[in-house]
Every structure is written in structure tokens, then in C-alpha cells.
CSV table of C-alpha atoms in Angstrom, one decimal:
chain,number,residue,atom,x,y,z
A,1,UNK,CA,-4.8,6.2,31.1
A,2,UNK,CA,-4.9,9.2,28.8
A,3,UNK,CA,-8.3,10.3,27.5
A,4,UNK,CA,-8.9,8.5,24.2
A,5,UNK,CA,-5.8,6.4,24.6
A,6,UNK,CA,-5.6,3.5,22.2
A,7,UNK,CA,-4.7,-0.1,23.1
A,8,UNK,CA,-3.9,-3.2,21.2
A,9,UNK,CA,-7.0,-5.5,20.6
A,10,UNK,CA,-5.8,-8.6,18.9
A,11,UNK,CA,-2.2,-9.6,18.4
A,12,UNK,CA,-1.0,-10.1,14.9
A,13,UNK,CA,0.4,-13.4,16.1
A,14,UNK,CA,-3.1,-14.7,16.6
A,15,UNK,CA,-4.2,-13.7,13.1
A,16,UNK,CA,-1.1,-15.3,11.6
A,17,UNK,CA,-1.5,-18.5,13.6
A,18,UNK,CA,-5.1,-18.9,12.4
A,19,UNK,CA,-4.1,-18.3,8.8
A,20,UNK,CA,-1.3,-20.9,9.0
A,21,UNK,CA,-3.7,-23.3,10.6
A,22,UNK,CA,-6.1,-23.1,7.7
A,23,UNK,CA,-6.2,-26.1,5.4
A,24,UNK,CA,-4.7,-25.4,2.0
A,25,UNK,CA,-8.0,-24.8,0.2
A,26,UNK,CA,-9.0,-22.1,2.7
A,27,UNK,CA,-5.6,-20.4,2.4
A,28,UNK,CA,-6.0,-20.4,-1.3
A,29,UNK,CA,-9.4,-18.8,-1.1
A,30,UNK,CA,-8.0,-16.1,1.3
A,31,UNK,CA,-5.3,-15.4,-1.2
A,32,UNK,CA,-7.8,-15.2,-4.0
A,33,UNK,CA,-9.5,-12.5,-1.9
A,34,UNK,CA,-6.2,-10.5,-2.0
A,35,UNK,CA,-5.1,-11.0,1.6
A,36,UNK,CA,-2.2,-13.4,0.8
A,37,UNK,CA,0.6,-10.9,0.8
A,38,UNK,CA,-0.3,-9.2,4.1
A,39,UNK,CA,-1.0,-12.5,5.8
A,40,UNK,CA,2.4,-13.8,4.7
A,41,UNK,CA,4.2,-11.3,6.9
A,42,UNK,CA,5.9,-13.1,9.8
A,43,UNK,CA,6.1,-10.2,12.2
A,44,UNK,CA,3.8,-7.2,12.6
A,45,UNK,CA,3.4,-5.1,15.8
A,46,UNK,CA,1.3,-2.0,16.2
A,47,UNK,CA,3.2,1.2,17.4
A,48,UNK,CA,0.4,2.5,19.6
A,49,UNK,CA,2.2,5.8,20.5
A,50,UNK,CA,2.9,6.6,16.8
A,51,UNK,CA,-0.7,5.7,15.8
A,52,UNK,CA,-2.2,7.9,18.5
A,53,UNK,CA,0.2,10.8,17.7
A,54,UNK,CA,-1.0,10.7,14.1
A,55,UNK,CA,-4.6,10.3,15.0
A,56,UNK,CA,-4.5,13.6,17.0
A,57,UNK,CA,-3.4,15.2,13.7
A,58,UNK,CA,-6.4,13.8,11.7
A,59,UNK,CA,-8.8,16.4,10.3
A,60,UNK,CA,-12.2,14.7,9.9
A,61,UNK,CA,-13.5,17.3,7.5
A,62,UNK,CA,-10.7,16.9,5.0
A,63,UNK,CA,-10.2,13.2,5.8
A,64,UNK,CA,-6.5,14.0,5.9
A,65,UNK,CA,-3.6,14.6,8.3
A,66,UNK,CA,-3.0,18.3,9.1
A,67,UNK,CA,0.7,18.8,9.8
A,68,UNK,CA,2.7,22.0,10.1
A,69,UNK,CA,3.9,21.5,6.5
A,70,UNK,CA,0.5,20.9,5.0
A,71,UNK,CA,-2.0,18.1,4.3
A,72,UNK,CA,-0.9,14.5,4.0
A,73,UNK,CA,-3.1,11.5,3.1
A,74,UNK,CA,-2.4,7.8,2.9
A,75,UNK,CA,-2.9,7.2,-0.8
A,76,UNK,CA,-4.0,4.1,-2.6
A,77,UNK,CA,-0.4,3.7,-3.7
A,78,UNK,CA,0.7,3.7,-0.1
A,79,UNK,CA,-1.8,1.0,0.8
A,80,UNK,CA,-0.9,-1.1,-2.2
A,81,UNK,CA,2.9,-0.9,-1.9
A,82,UNK,CA,3.1,-1.1,1.9
A,83,UNK,CA,0.6,-3.9,2.5
A,84,UNK,CA,0.1,-5.7,-0.8
A,85,UNK,CA,-3.6,-5.3,-0.5
A,86,UNK,CA,-5.7,-4.8,-3.6
A,87,UNK,CA,-6.8,-1.3,-4.2
A,88,UNK,CA,-8.7,-1.8,-7.5
A,89,UNK,CA,-11.7,-3.5,-8.8
A,90,UNK,CA,-15.3,-3.6,-7.6
A,91,UNK,CA,-16.4,-1.8,-4.4
A,92,UNK,CA,-17.2,-3.9,-1.4
A,93,UNK,CA,-20.9,-3.5,-1.3
A,94,UNK,CA,-24.1,-5.4,-0.6
A,95,UNK,CA,-26.8,-5.4,2.1
A,96,UNK,CA,-26.7,-4.6,5.8
A,97,UNK,CA,-29.5,-5.9,8.1
A,98,UNK,CA,-31.1,-5.0,11.4
A,99,UNK,CA,-30.5,-8.5,12.7
A,100,UNK,CA,-27.7,-11.0,12.0
A,101,UNK,CA,-28.5,-13.8,14.4
A,102,UNK,CA,-29.5,-16.5,11.9
A,103,UNK,CA,-26.8,-15.5,9.4
A,104,UNK,CA,-24.0,-15.7,12.1
A,105,UNK,CA,-25.3,-19.0,13.3
A,106,UNK,CA,-25.4,-20.5,9.8
A,107,UNK,CA,-22.0,-19.2,8.7
A,108,UNK,CA,-20.0,-19.0,11.9
A,109,UNK,CA,-21.9,-21.2,14.4
A,110,UNK,CA,-21.3,-18.5,17.0
A,111,UNK,CA,-23.6,-16.4,19.2
A,112,UNK,CA,-24.4,-12.8,18.4
A,113,UNK,CA,-25.1,-9.9,20.9
A,114,UNK,CA,-28.8,-9.1,20.4
A,115,UNK,CA,-28.7,-5.3,20.6
A,116,UNK,CA,-25.4,-4.7,18.7
A,117,UNK,CA,-25.1,-7.6,16.2
A,118,UNK,CA,-21.5,-8.2,17.5
A,119,UNK,CA,-19.8,-11.6,17.9
A,120,UNK,CA,-18.1,-11.4,21.3
A,121,UNK,CA,-14.3,-11.9,21.3
A,122,UNK,CA,-14.2,-14.8,23.7
A,123,UNK,CA,-16.4,-17.2,21.8
A,124,UNK,CA,-14.7,-16.2,18.6
A,125,UNK,CA,-11.2,-17.0,20.0
A,126,UNK,CA,-12.5,-20.2,21.6
A,127,UNK,CA,-13.9,-21.3,18.2
A,128,UNK,CA,-10.4,-21.0,16.8
A,129,UNK,CA,-8.8,-22.8,19.7
A,130,UNK,CA,-7.0,-19.6,20.8
A,131,UNK,CA,-8.6,-18.6,24.1
A,132,UNK,CA,-5.4,-19.0,26.1
A,133,UNK,CA,-2.7,-17.3,23.9
A,134,UNK,CA,-0.2,-16.1,26.5
A,135,UNK,CA,3.5,-16.9,25.9
A,136,UNK,CA,5.0,-19.6,28.1
A,137,UNK,CA,8.0,-18.6,30.2
A,138,UNK,CA,11.2,-19.3,28.1
A,139,UNK,CA,9.2,-19.7,24.9
A,140,UNK,CA,10.7,-17.9,21.8
A,141,UNK,CA,8.5,-16.0,19.4
A,142,UNK,CA,8.8,-18.8,16.8
A,143,UNK,CA,8.0,-21.5,19.3
A,144,UNK,CA,5.0,-19.4,20.5
A,145,UNK,CA,3.7,-19.1,16.9
A,146,UNK,CA,4.2,-22.8,16.3
A,147,UNK,CA,2.2,-23.8,19.4
A,148,UNK,CA,-0.7,-21.4,18.6
A,149,UNK,CA,-0.8,-22.8,15.0
A,150,UNK,CA,-0.9,-26.4,16.2
A,151,UNK,CA,-3.7,-25.7,18.7
A,152,UNK,CA,-5.7,-23.8,16.1
A,153,UNK,CA,-5.2,-26.4,13.4
A,154,UNK,CA,-6.4,-29.1,15.8
A,155,UNK,CA,-9.6,-27.1,16.6
A,156,UNK,CA,-10.3,-26.3,13.0
A,157,UNK,CA,-9.9,-29.9,12.0
A,158,UNK,CA,-12.5,-30.9,14.5
A,159,UNK,CA,-15.1,-28.6,12.8
A,160,UNK,CA,-14.5,-29.2,9.1
A,161,UNK,CA,-17.8,-27.6,8.0
A,162,UNK,CA,-17.4,-24.3,9.9
A,163,UNK,CA,-16.6,-21.3,7.8
A,164,UNK,CA,-14.2,-19.3,9.9
A,165,UNK,CA,-12.5,-15.9,9.6
A,166,UNK,CA,-10.3,-13.7,11.9
A,167,UNK,CA,-10.6,-10.0,12.5
A,168,UNK,CA,-9.6,-7.3,15.0
A,169,UNK,CA,-11.4,-5.8,18.0
A,170,UNK,CA,-12.9,-7.0,21.2
A,171,UNK,CA,-16.0,-7.9,19.2
A,172,UNK,CA,-16.7,-8.5,15.5
A,173,UNK,CA,-19.6,-6.8,13.7
A,174,UNK,CA,-21.6,-9.0,11.4
A,175,UNK,CA,-22.3,-6.5,8.6
A,176,UNK,CA,-19.7,-8.2,6.4
A,177,UNK,CA,-21.1,-11.7,6.8
A,178,UNK,CA,-23.3,-11.5,3.6
A,179,UNK,CA,-20.1,-11.1,1.6
A,180,UNK,CA,-18.9,-14.6,2.7
A,181,UNK,CA,-21.4,-16.2,0.4
A,182,UNK,CA,-18.7,-15.9,-2.3
A,183,UNK,CA,-15.2,-15.3,-0.9
A,184,UNK,CA,-13.7,-14.4,-4.2
A,185,UNK,CA,-15.8,-11.3,-4.4
A,186,UNK,CA,-14.2,-9.8,-2.1
A,187,UNK,CA,2.1,4.7,6.0
A,188,UNK,CA,5.0,6.9,8.5
A,189,UNK,CA,8.4,5.2,8.3
A,190,UNK,CA,8.6,6.2,4.6
A,191,UNK,CA,7.2,9.7,4.7
A,192,UNK,CA,8.5,10.9,8.2
A,193,UNK,CA,11.8,8.9,8.6
A,194,UNK,CA,13.3,11.4,11.1
A,195,UNK,CA,10.8,10.2,13.7
A,196,UNK,CA,12.9,7.1,14.0
A,197,UNK,CA,10.1,4.7,14.9
A,198,UNK,CA,11.0,2.0,12.5
A,199,UNK,CA,14.0,-0.2,11.9
A,200,UNK,CA,14.9,-1.1,8.3
A,201,UNK,CA,15.5,-4.8,8.9
A,202,UNK,CA,14.8,-6.6,5.6
A,203,UNK,CA,15.2,-4.3,2.6
A,204,UNK,CA,14.2,-5.7,-0.8
A,205,UNK,CA,11.2,-7.7,0.3
A,206,UNK,CA,7.7,-7.0,-0.9
A,207,UNK,CA,5.3,-5.6,0.2
A,208,UNK,CA,7.2,-2.8,1.9
A,209,UNK,CA,5.8,-3.5,5.3
A,210,UNK,CA,8.0,-6.5,5.4
A,211,UNK,CA,11.1,-4.2,5.3
A,212,UNK,CA,10.4,-2.7,8.7
A,213,UNK,CA,10.2,-3.6,12.4
A,214,UNK,CA,8.8,-1.1,14.9
A,215,UNK,CA,11.4,0.0,17.5
A,216,UNK,CA,10.8,-1.3,21.0
A,217,UNK,CA,10.4,1.6,23.5
A,218,UNK,CA,10.3,0.8,27.2
A,219,UNK,CA,9.0,4.3,28.2
A,220,UNK,CA,5.3,4.7,29.1
A,221,UNK,CA,2.8,5.3,26.4
A,222,UNK,CA,2.1,8.8,27.7
A,223,UNK,CA,5.8,9.7,27.7
A,224,UNK,CA,6.2,8.3,24.2
A,225,UNK,CA,3.2,10.2,22.9
A,226,UNK,CA,4.4,13.5,24.4
A,227,UNK,CA,7.8,13.1,22.8
A,228,UNK,CA,6.3,12.2,19.4
A,229,UNK,CA,4.0,15.2,19.5
A,230,UNK,CA,7.0,17.4,20.1
A,231,UNK,CA,8.9,15.7,17.3
A,232,UNK,CA,6.1,16.3,14.9
A,233,UNK,CA,5.7,19.9,16.0
A,234,UNK,CA,9.4,20.6,15.3
A,235,UNK,CA,9.9,18.1,12.4
A,236,UNK,CA,12.2,19.6,9.7
A,237,UNK,CA,10.0,20.3,6.6
A,238,UNK,CA,12.9,19.4,4.2
A,239,UNK,CA,13.0,15.9,5.7
A,240,UNK,CA,9.4,15.1,4.7
A,241,UNK,CA,9.4,12.5,2.0
A,242,UNK,CA,6.5,13.2,-0.4
A,243,UNK,CA,7.4,10.6,-3.0
A,244,UNK,CA,9.0,7.6,-1.3
A,245,UNK,CA,8.4,5.2,-4.3
A,246,UNK,CA,10.2,7.0,-7.1
A,247,UNK,CA,12.9,4.3,-7.1
A,248,UNK,CA,10.6,1.4,-6.6
A,249,UNK,CA,9.6,-0.9,-9.4
A,250,UNK,CA,6.6,-3.2,-9.9
A,251,UNK,CA,8.4,-6.5,-10.3
A,252,UNK,CA,6.7,-9.3,-8.4
A,253,UNK,CA,3.7,-7.1,-7.5
A,254,UNK,CA,1.0,-7.7,-10.1
A,255,UNK,CA,-1.5,-6.0,-7.8
A,256,UNK,CA,0.3,-2.7,-8.4
A,257,UNK,CA,-0.1,-3.0,-12.2
A,258,UNK,CA,-3.8,-3.4,-11.9
A,259,UNK,CA,-4.1,-0.7,-9.2
A,260,UNK,CA,-2.1,1.9,-11.1
A,261,UNK,CA,-5.1,3.4,-13.0
A,262,UNK,CA,-6.5,4.4,-9.6
A,263,UNK,CA,-3.4,6.2,-8.4
A,264,UNK,CA,-3.1,10.0,-8.4
A,265,UNK,CA,-6.9,10.5,-8.4
A,266,UNK,CA,-9.4,11.9,-5.9
A,267,UNK,CA,-12.3,9.6,-5.4
A,268,UNK,CA,-14.9,8.1,-3.0
A,269,UNK,CA,-13.9,5.0,-1.1
A,270,UNK,CA,-16.9,2.7,-0.3
A,271,UNK,CA,-17.2,-0.3,2.0
A,272,UNK,CA,-20.8,-1.0,3.0
A,273,UNK,CA,-21.8,1.6,5.6
A,274,UNK,CA,-18.5,3.5,5.4
A,275,UNK,CA,-18.2,6.0,2.5
A,276,UNK,CA,-15.3,8.5,2.7
A,277,UNK,CA,-13.7,10.8,0.2
A,278,UNK,CA,-10.0,10.5,-0.7
A,279,UNK,CA,-9.1,14.2,-1.2
A,280,UNK,CA,-5.9,13.6,-3.0
A,281,UNK,CA,-6.1,17.1,-4.5
A,282,UNK,CA,-5.0,18.3,-1.0
A,283,UNK,CA,-1.7,16.4,-1.4
A,284,UNK,CA,-0.5,17.4,-4.9
A,285,UNK,CA,3.1,17.5,-3.6
A,286,UNK,CA,2.8,13.8,-3.1
A,287,UNK,CA,2.3,13.5,-6.9
A,288,UNK,CA,5.4,15.6,-7.8
A,289,UNK,CA,3.2,18.7,-8.4
A,290,UNK,CA,3.2,22.1,-6.8
A,291,UNK,CA,0.3,22.5,-4.3
A,292,UNK,CA,-2.2,24.9,-5.8
A,293,UNK,CA,-4.7,26.9,-3.8
A,294,UNK,CA,-7.7,24.8,-3.1
A,295,UNK,CA,-11.0,25.2,-1.3
A,296,UNK,CA,-10.6,23.2,1.9
A,297,UNK,CA,-13.4,20.6,2.4
A,298,UNK,CA,-16.2,21.1,4.9
A,299,UNK,CA,-19.0,18.7,5.6
A,300,UNK,CA,-21.7,20.8,3.9
A,301,UNK,CA,-19.7,20.8,0.6
A,302,UNK,CA,-20.2,17.1,0.0
A,303,UNK,CA,-23.5,15.5,-0.5
A,304,UNK,CA,-23.4,12.0,1.0
A,305,UNK,CA,-25.7,9.9,3.1
A,306,UNK,CA,-23.7,10.4,6.3
A,307,UNK,CA,-20.3,9.8,7.8
A,308,UNK,CA,-20.4,6.2,8.8
A,309,UNK,CA,-24.2,5.6,8.6
A,310,UNK,CA,-24.3,3.8,12.0
A,311,UNK,CA,-27.7,5.1,12.7
A,312,UNK,CA,-29.3,3.1,9.9
A,313,UNK,CA,-31.0,0.0,11.4
A,314,UNK,CA,-33.2,-1.1,8.5
A,315,UNK,CA,-32.2,-3.5,5.8
A,316,UNK,CA,-30.1,-1.3,3.5
A,317,UNK,CA,-28.9,-1.9,-0.1
A,318,UNK,CA,-25.7,0.1,-0.3
A,319,UNK,CA,-25.5,-0.3,-4.0
A,320,UNK,CA,-28.5,2.0,-4.1
A,321,UNK,CA,-27.9,4.1,-1.0
A,322,UNK,CA,-24.3,5.0,-2.1
A,323,UNK,CA,-24.9,4.7,-5.8
A,324,UNK,CA,-23.3,8.1,-6.6
A,325,UNK,CA,-20.2,7.2,-4.7
A,326,UNK,CA,-20.0,3.7,-6.3
A,327,UNK,CA,-20.3,5.2,-9.8
A,328,UNK,CA,-17.5,7.7,-8.9
A,329,UNK,CA,-15.3,4.7,-8.0
A,330,UNK,CA,-16.1,2.9,-11.2
A,331,UNK,CA,-15.2,6.0,-13.2
A,332,UNK,CA,-11.9,6.0,-11.2
A,333,UNK,CA,-12.6,9.4,-9.7
A,334,UNK,CA,-10.9,12.5,-11.0
A,335,UNK,CA,-7.3,13.0,-11.9
A,336,UNK,CA,-5.3,15.5,-9.8
A,337,UNK,CA,-3.7,18.3,-11.9
A,338,UNK,CA,-1.8,21.5,-11.0
A,339,UNK,CA,-0.5,24.4,-13.1
A,340,UNK,CA,0.9,26.4,-10.2
A,341,UNK,CA,4.6,27.2,-9.8
A,342,UNK,CA,4.8,27.7,-6.0
A,343,UNK,CA,3.2,26.3,-2.8
A,344,UNK,CA,3.2,29.8,-1.1
A,345,UNK,CA,-0.5,30.7,-1.7
A,346,UNK,CA,-1.7,27.3,-0.5
A,347,UNK,CA,0.5,27.5,2.6
A,348,UNK,CA,-0.7,31.0,3.5
A,349,UNK,CA,-4.4,29.8,3.2
A,350,UNK,CA,-3.5,26.6,5.2
A,351,UNK,CA,-1.9,28.7,8.0
A,352,UNK,CA,-5.1,30.8,8.2
A,353,UNK,CA,-7.3,27.7,8.5
A,354,UNK,CA,-5.2,25.4,10.6
A,355,UNK,CA,-2.6,27.6,12.3
A,356,UNK,CA,-4.3,27.5,15.6
A,357,UNK,CA,-4.3,23.7,15.6
A,358,UNK,CA,-1.0,22.7,13.9
A,359,UNK,CA,1.3,25.5,15.1
A,360,UNK,CA,0.2,25.0,18.7
A,361,UNK,CA,3.4,23.7,20.3
A,362,UNK,CA,4.5,25.4,23.6
A,363,UNK,CA,7.4,23.0,24.0
A,364,UNK,CA,9.9,24.7,21.8
A,365,UNK,CA,10.6,28.2,20.4
A,366,UNK,CA,8.5,29.5,17.6
A,367,UNK,CA,9.6,32.4,15.4
A,368,UNK,CA,7.7,35.7,15.3
A,369,UNK,CA,6.3,35.0,11.8
A,370,UNK,CA,4.9,31.7,13.1
A,371,UNK,CA,3.3,33.3,16.1
A,372,UNK,CA,1.6,36.0,13.8
A,373,UNK,CA,0.3,33.3,11.5
A,374,UNK,CA,-1.0,31.4,14.4
A,375,UNK,CA,-2.8,34.4,15.9
A,376,UNK,CA,-4.2,35.3,12.5
A,377,UNK,CA,-5.4,31.7,12.1
A,378,UNK,CA,-7.1,31.8,15.6
A,379,UNK,CA,-8.8,35.1,14.7
A,380,UNK,CA,-10.0,33.7,11.3
A,381,UNK,CA,-11.2,30.5,13.0
A,382,UNK,CA,-13.1,32.5,15.6
A,383,UNK,CA,-14.8,34.6,12.9
A,384,UNK,CA,-15.8,31.4,11.1
A,385,UNK,CA,-17.3,30.0,14.2
A,386,UNK,CA,-19.2,33.2,14.8
A,387,UNK,CA,-20.6,33.1,11.3
A,388,UNK,CA,-21.6,29.5,11.6
A,389,UNK,CA,-23.3,30.3,15.0
A,390,UNK,CA,-25.1,33.2,13.4
A,391,UNK,CA,-26.4,31.1,10.5
A,392,UNK,CA,-27.6,28.4,12.9
A,393,UNK,CA,-29.4,31.0,15.0
A,394,UNK,CA,-31.1,32.4,12.0
A,395,UNK,CA,-32.2,28.9,10.9
A,396,UNK,CA,-33.6,28.2,14.4
């Protein structure tokens, strides 16, 4: 296995089977929560190689992908159009607690790991009747789904009082359980098509994720990943699609109409103990603007309680702890504007900051200008590291 290699946790088929097994009133409540469109997708399969190749390009300081052609960020419009999920309204907020045992027992009737407040995967799947989910020899995908749905429906019917939900991962954290008190409170095929990882199978359907099927690749994950990294290194800049939705309307997508006031804006995204900035000003080209020179984000520039706040173990009211970020969301952040006429100055600054990372391919020829930019970037980066080390030494 490669270091940090990703693997599938829970098949989409299991999630879909549970949703189809719900009685009508529970499906209606899930749809009221805004998950109806994405749960209505018949087929969804993760492309692990593509996901890992993209993850290696993620810059945690900028919370954006750093590609050879500049920053790219999955925007709220990407999420809304591709998945059909709601990207508007009130932030998902509330309390997190140091212990969830009683709450999990009351709402889920499931055990919780004492030290981590996690619901183990096996009891969760057993409670849904889906512990043994392997496909039987000769069974088609549709037959497999039908069987899982029947089994899960039988299990749910035997426990009519249980409040059940499905999620991903080997184990489920309980921090979102308090939100279940009232359930109503609650990107690459389009932008980099030349990678060829998706097949346009059902054009015209909404949301856009229903258009595509990931290609089936029989090569090893390591081989796929190496080829994808090389493809991204050498990706033709003119083939990058910055605005894939120019010809897309809003018909049949009421969630888009309500989300539109949040599009094209830099803002804080908040969900309990995760508060992250959406630096859309780094992707002005995705809004049809020229990319102006900007100050690239670094951790010290942004005052926030922390990155993911996992070190907080006391009862925490996130409406107070992340009050500034929540108020920013309620003001719909800040509109992105640009008066520049060329991207050149941004790209020069970008090459100096990221060149040593994004122009690092040794698998294909790089022109002299590119090598010079990379060397300059490495020198600049080394100087920055030295300055940081000097400051830290002085502080100590």
C-alpha cells in the first residue's frame, strides 16, 4: 500500500439501499433536509485514484488546489449543481459534548466507544440489517440492490421506534446527534475533462452527478495514481474549463435559485467543529474575471479558533465559539471583484510561491523558463522558511 493511500469505506449501494428501505415518512423528512436529490442517484462509485491525485494537490493554507495553471476551488455552485445539496440558509451549528453515550443510546440504540465517542461500523450496519452485503455469484447490480433493500426494510420494520441514519467511514462520530432533535433544521469531470476519468452516460439529468459514470480501470491503484499525477503535471492549460455552467439553466433546480446569492463570494463555511474559509478570490477566473494579484493566505492571517478543533473536549456552544464565522456566513461573505486586465502578475507570484511544488514533474520535458521559475520558487521558499525559523528562534 502507498503511504496515505485512500480506500473505500462504505459502498454507495449500502447508503442507497437504506434510503430505499425507509418508510415514506422518513424519506420525506430526509428530503426536507435537502438530501433527496443526491440520495435519488442510482449509481455512484468513488474514483479513489483520482481523489488521491487531487488530494496531493491540496494546499491546506489556501484551502484550495494548487495546479500548474493556478488555484482551483470547489465552489458552492459546484456543490449545488453537481450534487443537488443545499448550499444556503442557516449554518449547521449547535453543541458538541465530551460524552455521547446516553444520547447515542436514546436516539440510535447503539453502543459508543468510550474514549472516542464513535459508533462502530459493525453494530451500525447490523442495526440496518446490512452486515453481510457481499454480492452473490451471478447477481446483477439491480438484483443486489433489491436484495439489500428488502433485508434492510425488514430490519427497520422490526424496530419502528428507532431513529436511524446512514453515513460513511469505519465508525461514526456522534457530534451531529444533537441535530437529530429536529431533522428539518438541518467536482473534476467538468473542469478537467481531458483526464478522461468520467463517461458521459446520461446527459440532461439533474443534478449533474447523474450525468456521469466513473470509468472502470483494471490497473493497480498505484499505477493509476502515477499516471494521473503525470497527466495533471502535463495537462494543457487551454483545456481547463473554468466556467462549466455557462450554458446550464436552473429549470427543475429550486435549490439553485435559493443558493445563487451565495455564489461568487468568499466566506467562512461552518459545521460544528469544522470552520474553513472558502477563498474564492483565489479563483477569480472561475467567475469570468481576470485573476488579480492577491496576498496568498497563510495560517497567521486568519483569526479562527483552530483548524478542526478536535482538541476541544468540553461541552462547546459553536454558535458562540465560531460567532464571527457564523455572522460572516449570514452576511453572505464578501463578493469577489477584479479590475485587472491580465493574469500575468498573479501567475508570476504564484510560480514563486508554489513553483517548487506544482512544477515538480520529472516524468516529462520542462522548458527552460519553467525550470528557472521552479528554481526561483525553491529559493524563495527556502528564504521564507529561514525567516520563519529565525522568528521562531527569537520568540523562544
